[in-house]
PDB file of C-alpha atoms in Angstrom:
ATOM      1  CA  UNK A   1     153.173  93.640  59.896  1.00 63.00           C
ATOM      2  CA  UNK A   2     154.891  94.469  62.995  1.00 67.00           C
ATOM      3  CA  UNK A   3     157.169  97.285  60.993  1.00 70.00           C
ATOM      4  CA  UNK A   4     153.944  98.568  59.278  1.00 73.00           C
ATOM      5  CA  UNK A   5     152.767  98.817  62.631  1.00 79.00           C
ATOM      6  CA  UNK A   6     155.792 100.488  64.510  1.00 78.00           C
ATOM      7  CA  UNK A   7     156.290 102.765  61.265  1.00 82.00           C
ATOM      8  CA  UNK A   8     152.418 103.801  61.917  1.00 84.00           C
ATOM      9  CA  UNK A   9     153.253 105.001  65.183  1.00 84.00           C
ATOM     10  CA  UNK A  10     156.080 106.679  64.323  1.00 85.00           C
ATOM     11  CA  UNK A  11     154.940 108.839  62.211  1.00 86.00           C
ATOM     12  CA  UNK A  12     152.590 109.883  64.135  1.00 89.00           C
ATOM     13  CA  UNK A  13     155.008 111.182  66.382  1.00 91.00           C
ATOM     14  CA  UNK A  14     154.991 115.198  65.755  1.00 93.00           C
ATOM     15  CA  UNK A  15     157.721 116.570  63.913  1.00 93.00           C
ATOM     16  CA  UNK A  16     160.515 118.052  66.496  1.00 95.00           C
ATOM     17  CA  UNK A  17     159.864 115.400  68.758  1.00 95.00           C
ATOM     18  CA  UNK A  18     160.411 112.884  66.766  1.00 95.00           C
ATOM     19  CA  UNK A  19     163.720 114.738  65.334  1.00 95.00           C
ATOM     20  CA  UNK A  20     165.243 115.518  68.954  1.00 96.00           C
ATOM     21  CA  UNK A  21     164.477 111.948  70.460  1.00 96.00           C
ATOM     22  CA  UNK A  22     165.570 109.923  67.080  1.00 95.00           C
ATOM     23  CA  UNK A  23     168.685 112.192  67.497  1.00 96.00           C
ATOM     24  CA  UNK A  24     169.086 110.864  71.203  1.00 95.00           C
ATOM     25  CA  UNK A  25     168.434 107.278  70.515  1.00 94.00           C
ATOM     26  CA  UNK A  26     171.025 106.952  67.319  1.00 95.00           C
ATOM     27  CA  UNK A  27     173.401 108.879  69.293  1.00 95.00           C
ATOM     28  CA  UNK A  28     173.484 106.441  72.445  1.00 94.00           C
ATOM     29  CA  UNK A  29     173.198 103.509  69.757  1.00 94.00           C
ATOM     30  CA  UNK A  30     176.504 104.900  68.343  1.00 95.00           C
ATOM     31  CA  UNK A  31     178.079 105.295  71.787  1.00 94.00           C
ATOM     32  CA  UNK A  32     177.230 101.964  72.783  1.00 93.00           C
ATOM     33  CA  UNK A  33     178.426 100.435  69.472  1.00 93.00           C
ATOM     34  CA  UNK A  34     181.738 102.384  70.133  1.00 92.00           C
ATOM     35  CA  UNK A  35     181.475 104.250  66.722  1.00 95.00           C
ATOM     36  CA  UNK A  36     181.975 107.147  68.263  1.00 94.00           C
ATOM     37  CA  UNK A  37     182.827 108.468  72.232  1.00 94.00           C
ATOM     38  CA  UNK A  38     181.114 110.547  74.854  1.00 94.00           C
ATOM     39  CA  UNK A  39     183.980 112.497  74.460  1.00 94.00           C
ATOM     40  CA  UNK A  40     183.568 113.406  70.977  1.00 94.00           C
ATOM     41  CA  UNK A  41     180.251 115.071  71.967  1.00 95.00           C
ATOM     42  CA  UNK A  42     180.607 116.318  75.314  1.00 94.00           C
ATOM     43  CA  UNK A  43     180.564 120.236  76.114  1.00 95.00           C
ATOM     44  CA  UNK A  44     183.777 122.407  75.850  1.00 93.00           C
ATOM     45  CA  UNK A  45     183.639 125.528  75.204  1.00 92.00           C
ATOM     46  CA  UNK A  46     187.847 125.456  74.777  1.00 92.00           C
ATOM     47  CA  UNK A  47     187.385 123.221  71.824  1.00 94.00           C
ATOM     48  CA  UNK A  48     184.213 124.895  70.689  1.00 93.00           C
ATOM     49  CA  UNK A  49     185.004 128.429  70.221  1.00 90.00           C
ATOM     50  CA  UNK A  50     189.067 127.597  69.761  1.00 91.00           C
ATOM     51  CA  UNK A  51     189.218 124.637  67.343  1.00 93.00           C
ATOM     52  CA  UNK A  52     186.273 124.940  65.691  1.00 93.00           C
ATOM     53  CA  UNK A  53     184.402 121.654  66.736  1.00 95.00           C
ATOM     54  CA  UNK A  54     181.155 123.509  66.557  1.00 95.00           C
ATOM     55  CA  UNK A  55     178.960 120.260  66.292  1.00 95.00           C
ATOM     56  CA  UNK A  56     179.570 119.711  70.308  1.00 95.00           C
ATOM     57  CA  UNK A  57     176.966 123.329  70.386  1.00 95.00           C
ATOM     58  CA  UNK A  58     174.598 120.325  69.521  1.00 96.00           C
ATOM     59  CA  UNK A  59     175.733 116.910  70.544  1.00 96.00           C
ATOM     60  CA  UNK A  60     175.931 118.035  73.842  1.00 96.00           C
ATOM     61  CA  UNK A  61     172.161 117.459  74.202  1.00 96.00           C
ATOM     62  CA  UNK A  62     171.801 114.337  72.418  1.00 95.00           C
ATOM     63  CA  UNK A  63     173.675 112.023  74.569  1.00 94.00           C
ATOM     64  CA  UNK A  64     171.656 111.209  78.143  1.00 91.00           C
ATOM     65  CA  UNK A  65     174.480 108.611  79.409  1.00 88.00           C
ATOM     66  CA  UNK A  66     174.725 104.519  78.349  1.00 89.00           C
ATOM     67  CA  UNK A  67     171.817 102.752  78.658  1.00 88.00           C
ATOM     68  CA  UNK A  68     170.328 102.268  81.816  1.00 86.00           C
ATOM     69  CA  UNK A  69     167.521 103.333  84.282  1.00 84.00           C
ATOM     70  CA  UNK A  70     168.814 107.043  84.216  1.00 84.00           C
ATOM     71  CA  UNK A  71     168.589 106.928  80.363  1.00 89.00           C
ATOM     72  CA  UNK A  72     165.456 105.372  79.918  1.00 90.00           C
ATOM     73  CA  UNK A  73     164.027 108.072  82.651  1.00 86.00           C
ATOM     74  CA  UNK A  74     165.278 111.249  80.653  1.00 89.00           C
ATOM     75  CA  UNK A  75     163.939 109.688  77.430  1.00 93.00           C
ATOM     76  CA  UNK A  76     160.838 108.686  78.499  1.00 91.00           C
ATOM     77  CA  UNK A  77     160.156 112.650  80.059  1.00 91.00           C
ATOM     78  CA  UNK A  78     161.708 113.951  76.956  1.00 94.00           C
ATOM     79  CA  UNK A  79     159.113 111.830  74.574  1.00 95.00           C
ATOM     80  CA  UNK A  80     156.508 112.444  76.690  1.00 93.00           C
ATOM     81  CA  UNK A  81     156.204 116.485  77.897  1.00 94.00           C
ATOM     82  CA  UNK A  82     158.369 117.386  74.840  1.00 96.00           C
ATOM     83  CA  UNK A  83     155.087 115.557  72.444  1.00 95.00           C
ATOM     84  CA  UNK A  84     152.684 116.810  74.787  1.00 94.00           C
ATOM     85  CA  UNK A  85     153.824 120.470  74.010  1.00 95.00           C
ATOM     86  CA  UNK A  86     154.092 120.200  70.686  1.00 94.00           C
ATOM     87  CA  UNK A  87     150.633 118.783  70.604  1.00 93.00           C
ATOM     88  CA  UNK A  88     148.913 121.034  72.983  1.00 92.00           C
ATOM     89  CA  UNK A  89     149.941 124.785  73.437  1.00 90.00           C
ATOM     90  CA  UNK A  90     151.852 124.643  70.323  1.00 93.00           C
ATOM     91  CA  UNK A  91     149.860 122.825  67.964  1.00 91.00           C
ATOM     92  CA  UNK A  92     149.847 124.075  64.478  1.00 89.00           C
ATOM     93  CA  UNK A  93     152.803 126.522  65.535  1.00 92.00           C
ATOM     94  CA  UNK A  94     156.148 124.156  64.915  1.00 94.00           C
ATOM     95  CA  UNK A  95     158.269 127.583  63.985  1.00 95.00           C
ATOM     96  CA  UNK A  96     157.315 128.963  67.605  1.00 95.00           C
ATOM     97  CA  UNK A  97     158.181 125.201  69.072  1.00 96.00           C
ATOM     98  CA  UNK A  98     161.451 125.836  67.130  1.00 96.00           C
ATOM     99  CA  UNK A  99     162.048 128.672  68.376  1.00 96.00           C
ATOM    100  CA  UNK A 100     161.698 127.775  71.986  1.00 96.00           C
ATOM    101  CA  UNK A 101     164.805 125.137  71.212  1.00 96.00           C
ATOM    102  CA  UNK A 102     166.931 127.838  69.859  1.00 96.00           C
ATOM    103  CA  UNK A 103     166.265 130.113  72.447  1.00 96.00           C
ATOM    104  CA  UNK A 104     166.350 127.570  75.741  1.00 96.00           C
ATOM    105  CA  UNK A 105     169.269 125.788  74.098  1.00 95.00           C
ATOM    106  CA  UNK A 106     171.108 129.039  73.811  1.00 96.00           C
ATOM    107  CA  UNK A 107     170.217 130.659  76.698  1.00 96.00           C
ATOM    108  CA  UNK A 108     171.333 126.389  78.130  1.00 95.00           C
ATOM    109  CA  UNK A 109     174.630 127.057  76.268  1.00 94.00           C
ATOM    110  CA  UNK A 110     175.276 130.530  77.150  1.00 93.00           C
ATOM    111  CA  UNK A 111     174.662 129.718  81.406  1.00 92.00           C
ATOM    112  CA  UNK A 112     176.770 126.066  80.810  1.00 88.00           C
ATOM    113  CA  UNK A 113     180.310 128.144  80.286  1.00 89.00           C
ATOM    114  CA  UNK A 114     179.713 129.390  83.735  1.00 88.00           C
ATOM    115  CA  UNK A 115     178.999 125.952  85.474  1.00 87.00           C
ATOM    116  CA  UNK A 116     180.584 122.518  85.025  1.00 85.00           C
ATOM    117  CA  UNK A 117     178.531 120.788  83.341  1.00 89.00           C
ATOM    118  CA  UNK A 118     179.600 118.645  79.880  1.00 91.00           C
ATOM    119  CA  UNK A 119     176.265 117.547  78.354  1.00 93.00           C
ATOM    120  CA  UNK A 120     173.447 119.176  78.509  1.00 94.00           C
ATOM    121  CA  UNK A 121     170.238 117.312  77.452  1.00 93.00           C
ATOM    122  CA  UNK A 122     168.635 116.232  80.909  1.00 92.00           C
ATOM    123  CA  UNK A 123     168.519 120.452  81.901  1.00 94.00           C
ATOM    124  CA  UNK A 124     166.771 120.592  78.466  1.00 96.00           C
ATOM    125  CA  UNK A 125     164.087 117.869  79.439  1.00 95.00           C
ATOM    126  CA  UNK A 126     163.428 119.591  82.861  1.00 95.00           C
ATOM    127  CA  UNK A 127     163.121 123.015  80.556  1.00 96.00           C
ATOM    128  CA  UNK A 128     160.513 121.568  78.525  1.00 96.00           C
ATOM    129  CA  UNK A 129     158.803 119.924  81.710  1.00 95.00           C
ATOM    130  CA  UNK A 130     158.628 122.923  83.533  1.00 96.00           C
ATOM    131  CA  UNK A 131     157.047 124.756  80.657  1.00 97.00           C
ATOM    132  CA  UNK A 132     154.165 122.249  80.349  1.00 96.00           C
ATOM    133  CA  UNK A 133     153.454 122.329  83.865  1.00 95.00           C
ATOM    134  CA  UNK A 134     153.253 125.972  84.191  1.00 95.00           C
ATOM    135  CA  UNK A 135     150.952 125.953  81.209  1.00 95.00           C
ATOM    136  CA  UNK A 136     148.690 123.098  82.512  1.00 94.00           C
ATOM    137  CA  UNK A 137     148.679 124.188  86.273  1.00 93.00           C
ATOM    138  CA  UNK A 138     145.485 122.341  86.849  1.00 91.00           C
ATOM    139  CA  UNK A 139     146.563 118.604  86.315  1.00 90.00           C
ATOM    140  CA  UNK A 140     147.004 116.805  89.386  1.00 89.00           C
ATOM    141  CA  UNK A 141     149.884 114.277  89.233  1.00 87.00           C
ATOM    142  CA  UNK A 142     150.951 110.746  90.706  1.00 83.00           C
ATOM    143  CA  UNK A 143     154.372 110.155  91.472  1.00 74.00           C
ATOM    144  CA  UNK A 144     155.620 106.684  91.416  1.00 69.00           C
ATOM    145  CA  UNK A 145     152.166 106.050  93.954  1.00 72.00           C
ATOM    146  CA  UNK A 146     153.390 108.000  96.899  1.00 75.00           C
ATOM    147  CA  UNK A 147     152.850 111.531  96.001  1.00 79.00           C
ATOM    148  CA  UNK A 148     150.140 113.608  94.416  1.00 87.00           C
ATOM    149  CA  UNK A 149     150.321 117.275  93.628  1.00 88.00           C
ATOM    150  CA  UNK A 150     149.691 119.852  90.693  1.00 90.00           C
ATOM    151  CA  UNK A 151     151.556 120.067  87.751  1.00 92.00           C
ATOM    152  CA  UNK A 152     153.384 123.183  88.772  1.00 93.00           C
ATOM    153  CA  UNK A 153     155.287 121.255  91.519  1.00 93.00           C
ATOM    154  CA  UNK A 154     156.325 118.232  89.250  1.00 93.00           C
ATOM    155  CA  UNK A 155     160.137 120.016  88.070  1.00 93.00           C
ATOM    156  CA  UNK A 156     160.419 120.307  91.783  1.00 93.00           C
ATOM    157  CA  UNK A 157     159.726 117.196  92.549  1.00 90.00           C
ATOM    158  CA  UNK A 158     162.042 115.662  89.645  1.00 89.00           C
ATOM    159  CA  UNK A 159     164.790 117.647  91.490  1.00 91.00           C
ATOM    160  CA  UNK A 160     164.173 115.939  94.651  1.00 89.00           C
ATOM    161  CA  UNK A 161     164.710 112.181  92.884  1.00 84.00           C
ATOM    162  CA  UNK A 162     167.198 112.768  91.402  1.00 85.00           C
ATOM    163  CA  UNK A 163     168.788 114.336  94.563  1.00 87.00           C
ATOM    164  CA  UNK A 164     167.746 111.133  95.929  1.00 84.00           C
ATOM    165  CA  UNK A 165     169.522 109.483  93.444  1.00 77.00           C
ATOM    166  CA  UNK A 166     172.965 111.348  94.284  1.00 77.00           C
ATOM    167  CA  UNK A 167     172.691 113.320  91.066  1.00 78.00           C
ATOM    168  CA  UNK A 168     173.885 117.099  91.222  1.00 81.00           C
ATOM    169  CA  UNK A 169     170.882 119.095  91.260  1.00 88.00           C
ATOM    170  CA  UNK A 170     172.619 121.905  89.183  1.00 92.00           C
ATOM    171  CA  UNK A 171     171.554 120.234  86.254  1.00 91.00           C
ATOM    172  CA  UNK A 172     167.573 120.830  87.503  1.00 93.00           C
ATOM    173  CA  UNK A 173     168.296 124.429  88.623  1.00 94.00           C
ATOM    174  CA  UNK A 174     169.487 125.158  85.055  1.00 95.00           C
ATOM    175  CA  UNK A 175     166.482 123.615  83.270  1.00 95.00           C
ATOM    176  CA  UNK A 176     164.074 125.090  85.628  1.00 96.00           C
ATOM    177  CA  UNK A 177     166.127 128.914  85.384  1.00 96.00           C
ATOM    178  CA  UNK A 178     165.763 128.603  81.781  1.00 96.00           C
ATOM    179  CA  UNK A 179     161.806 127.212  81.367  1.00 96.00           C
ATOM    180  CA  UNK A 180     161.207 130.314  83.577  1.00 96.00           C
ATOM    181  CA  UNK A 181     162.512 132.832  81.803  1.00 96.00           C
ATOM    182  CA  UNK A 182     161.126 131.321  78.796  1.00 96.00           C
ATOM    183  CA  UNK A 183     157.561 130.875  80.135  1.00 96.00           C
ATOM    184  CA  UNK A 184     157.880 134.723  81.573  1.00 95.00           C
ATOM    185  CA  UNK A 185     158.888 136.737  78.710  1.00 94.00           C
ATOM    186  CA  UNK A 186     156.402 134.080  76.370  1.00 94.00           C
ATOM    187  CA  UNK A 187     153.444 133.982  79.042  1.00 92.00           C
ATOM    188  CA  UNK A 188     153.412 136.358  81.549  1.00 91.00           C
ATOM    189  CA  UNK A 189     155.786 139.380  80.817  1.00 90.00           C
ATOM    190  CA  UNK A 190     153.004 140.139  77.914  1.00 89.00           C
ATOM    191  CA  UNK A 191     149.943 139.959  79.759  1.00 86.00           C
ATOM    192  CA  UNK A 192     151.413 142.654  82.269  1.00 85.00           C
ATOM    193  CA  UNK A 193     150.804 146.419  82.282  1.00 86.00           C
ATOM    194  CA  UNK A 194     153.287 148.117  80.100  1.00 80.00           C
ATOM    195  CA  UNK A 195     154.167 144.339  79.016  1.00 77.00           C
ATOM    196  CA  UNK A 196     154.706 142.922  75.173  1.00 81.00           C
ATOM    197  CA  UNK A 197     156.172 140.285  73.336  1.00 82.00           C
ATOM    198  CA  UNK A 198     159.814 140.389  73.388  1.00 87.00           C
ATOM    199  CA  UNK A 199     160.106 136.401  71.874  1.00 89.00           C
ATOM    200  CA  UNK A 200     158.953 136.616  68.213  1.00 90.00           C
ATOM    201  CA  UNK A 201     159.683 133.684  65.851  1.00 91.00           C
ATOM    202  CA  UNK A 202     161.806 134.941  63.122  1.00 91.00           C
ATOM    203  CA  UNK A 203     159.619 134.893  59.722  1.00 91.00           C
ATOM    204  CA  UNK A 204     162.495 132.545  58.112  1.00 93.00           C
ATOM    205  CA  UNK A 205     161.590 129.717  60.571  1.00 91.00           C
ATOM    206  CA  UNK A 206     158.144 130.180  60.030  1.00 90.00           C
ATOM    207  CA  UNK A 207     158.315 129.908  56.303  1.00 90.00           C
ATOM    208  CA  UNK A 208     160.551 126.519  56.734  1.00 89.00           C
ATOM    209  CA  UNK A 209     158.293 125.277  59.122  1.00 87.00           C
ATOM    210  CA  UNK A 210     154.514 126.065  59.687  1.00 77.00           C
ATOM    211  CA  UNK A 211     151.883 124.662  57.380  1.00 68.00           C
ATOM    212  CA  UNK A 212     148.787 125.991  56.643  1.00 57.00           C
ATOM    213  CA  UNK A 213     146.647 122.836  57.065  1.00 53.00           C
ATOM    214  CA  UNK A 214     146.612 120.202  59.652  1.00 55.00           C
ATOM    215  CA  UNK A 215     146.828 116.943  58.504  1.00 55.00           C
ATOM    216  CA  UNK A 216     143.154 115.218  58.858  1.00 55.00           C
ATOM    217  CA  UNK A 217     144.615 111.678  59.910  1.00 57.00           C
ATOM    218  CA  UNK A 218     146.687 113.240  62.936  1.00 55.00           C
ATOM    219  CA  UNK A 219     146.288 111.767  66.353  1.00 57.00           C
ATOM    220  CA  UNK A 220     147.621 113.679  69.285  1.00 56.00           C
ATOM    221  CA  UNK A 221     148.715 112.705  72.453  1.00 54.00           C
ATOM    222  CA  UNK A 222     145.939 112.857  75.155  1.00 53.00           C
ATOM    223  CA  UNK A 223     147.525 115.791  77.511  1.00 50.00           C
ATOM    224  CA  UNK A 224     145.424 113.980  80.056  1.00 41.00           C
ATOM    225  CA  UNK A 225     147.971 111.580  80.943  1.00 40.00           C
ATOM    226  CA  UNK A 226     151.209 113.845  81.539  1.00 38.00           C
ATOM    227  CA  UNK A 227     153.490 111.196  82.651  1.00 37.00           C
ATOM    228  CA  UNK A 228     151.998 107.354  81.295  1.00 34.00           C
ATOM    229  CA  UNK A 229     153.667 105.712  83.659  1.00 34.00           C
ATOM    230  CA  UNK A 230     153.216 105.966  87.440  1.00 35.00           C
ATOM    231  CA  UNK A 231     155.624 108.314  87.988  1.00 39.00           C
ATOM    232  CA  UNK A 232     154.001 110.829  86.355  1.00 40.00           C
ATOM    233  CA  UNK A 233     150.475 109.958  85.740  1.00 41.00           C
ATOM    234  CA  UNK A 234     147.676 112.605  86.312  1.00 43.00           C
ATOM    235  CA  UNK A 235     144.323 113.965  85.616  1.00 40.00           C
ATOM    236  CA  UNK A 236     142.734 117.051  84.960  1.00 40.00           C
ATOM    237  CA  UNK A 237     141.162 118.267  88.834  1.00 39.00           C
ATOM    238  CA  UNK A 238     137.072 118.094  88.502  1.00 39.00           C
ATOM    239  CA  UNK A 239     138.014 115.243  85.920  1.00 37.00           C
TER     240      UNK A 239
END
């Protein structure tokens, strides 16, 4: 019953999401089963581009450290704003969700050979946060109990815990430089004089991955509660 249950729920889980954070969990289950080693995944571009190990382009942003607090932080954001996107301004458009991947994990890649950093997948969380809270500007959050602000502020805010932690806040800076160029040249760039698209979804990813019907028995995520938890609980303002 309980597996019927869980296997309910988890399908119910929209498509990329649950892809990315299925890839996450199995690969910190194989870490911490010693199958394989962080340093089988980690980012160098010396072994990338010079022996060939081109799966580290990838691996890099599945592995969020061993289990622990930090872990359990980045994957409950990750689950969270990365379902809440793909159930609110890109619902029914999975090839443009795809897209954004490709382009903010390239963009990710192509900034992370000038800065020291070996994996990848926390700046990729703060990416998709920042995204969602530019395009729901009017939630008002709860942080943990002690602060409340609008959802524009929230990346900023994640910055400032984990510099409270004693984490390097290049890792914020990067996913917060590349949610803004994304949510520039996708959202504002084309609403400006003289402005246009200059992101379109190539038609191959659309073919592989938009459907023409939404399936009837589908329950999204209320975007209503941004965070779940009180660290990043909110509300809609006139709510």
């Amino acid at each position: 019953m309980a597996y019927q249950t869980f296997r309910q729920e988890y399908l119910q889980v929209p498509p990329v999401t649950r892809a990315y954070t299925t890839a996450c969990v199995l690969t910190t289950a194989a870490v911490q089963l010693e199958l394989i080693t962080p340093f089988q995944l980690y980012f160098n571009p010396e072994l990338i581009f010079k022996h060939f190990q081109i799966w580290r382009l990838i691996t890099n942003y599945l592995f969020f450290g061993p289990v622990g607090f930090n872990f359990l932080f980045n994957m409950i954001f990750l689950y969270r704003y990365c379902r809440m996107l793909e159930e609110g301004s890109f619902r029914g458009r999975t090839a443009d969700f795809v897209f954004m991947f490709l382009f903010g994990g390239l963009l990710m890649t192509l900034f992370g050979l000038f800065v020291n950093l070996v994996f990848l997948g926390q700046a990729f969380t703060i990416m998709l946060v920042y995204v969602w809270s530019r395009r729901n500007p009017y939630v008002r959050m709860n942080f943990f109990g002690l602060l409340i602000f609008q959802a524009p502020f929230l990346p900023w805010v994640l910055m400032g815990f984990s510099l409270l932690l004693g984490n390097s806040i290049i890792v914020d800076l990067l996913g917060i430089a590349v949610g803004h160029i994304y949510f520039f040249l996708e959202d504002v760039f084309p609403n400006q004089p003289g402005g246009g698209r200059l992101l379109r979804t190539p038609s191959v990813l659309k073919a592989l991955f938009d459907t023409p019907e939404d399936d009837p028995n589908y329950n999204p995520l209320p975007e209503e509660r941004p965070g779940g938890f009180a660290w990043g609980e909110g509300q809609r303002l006139g709510g």
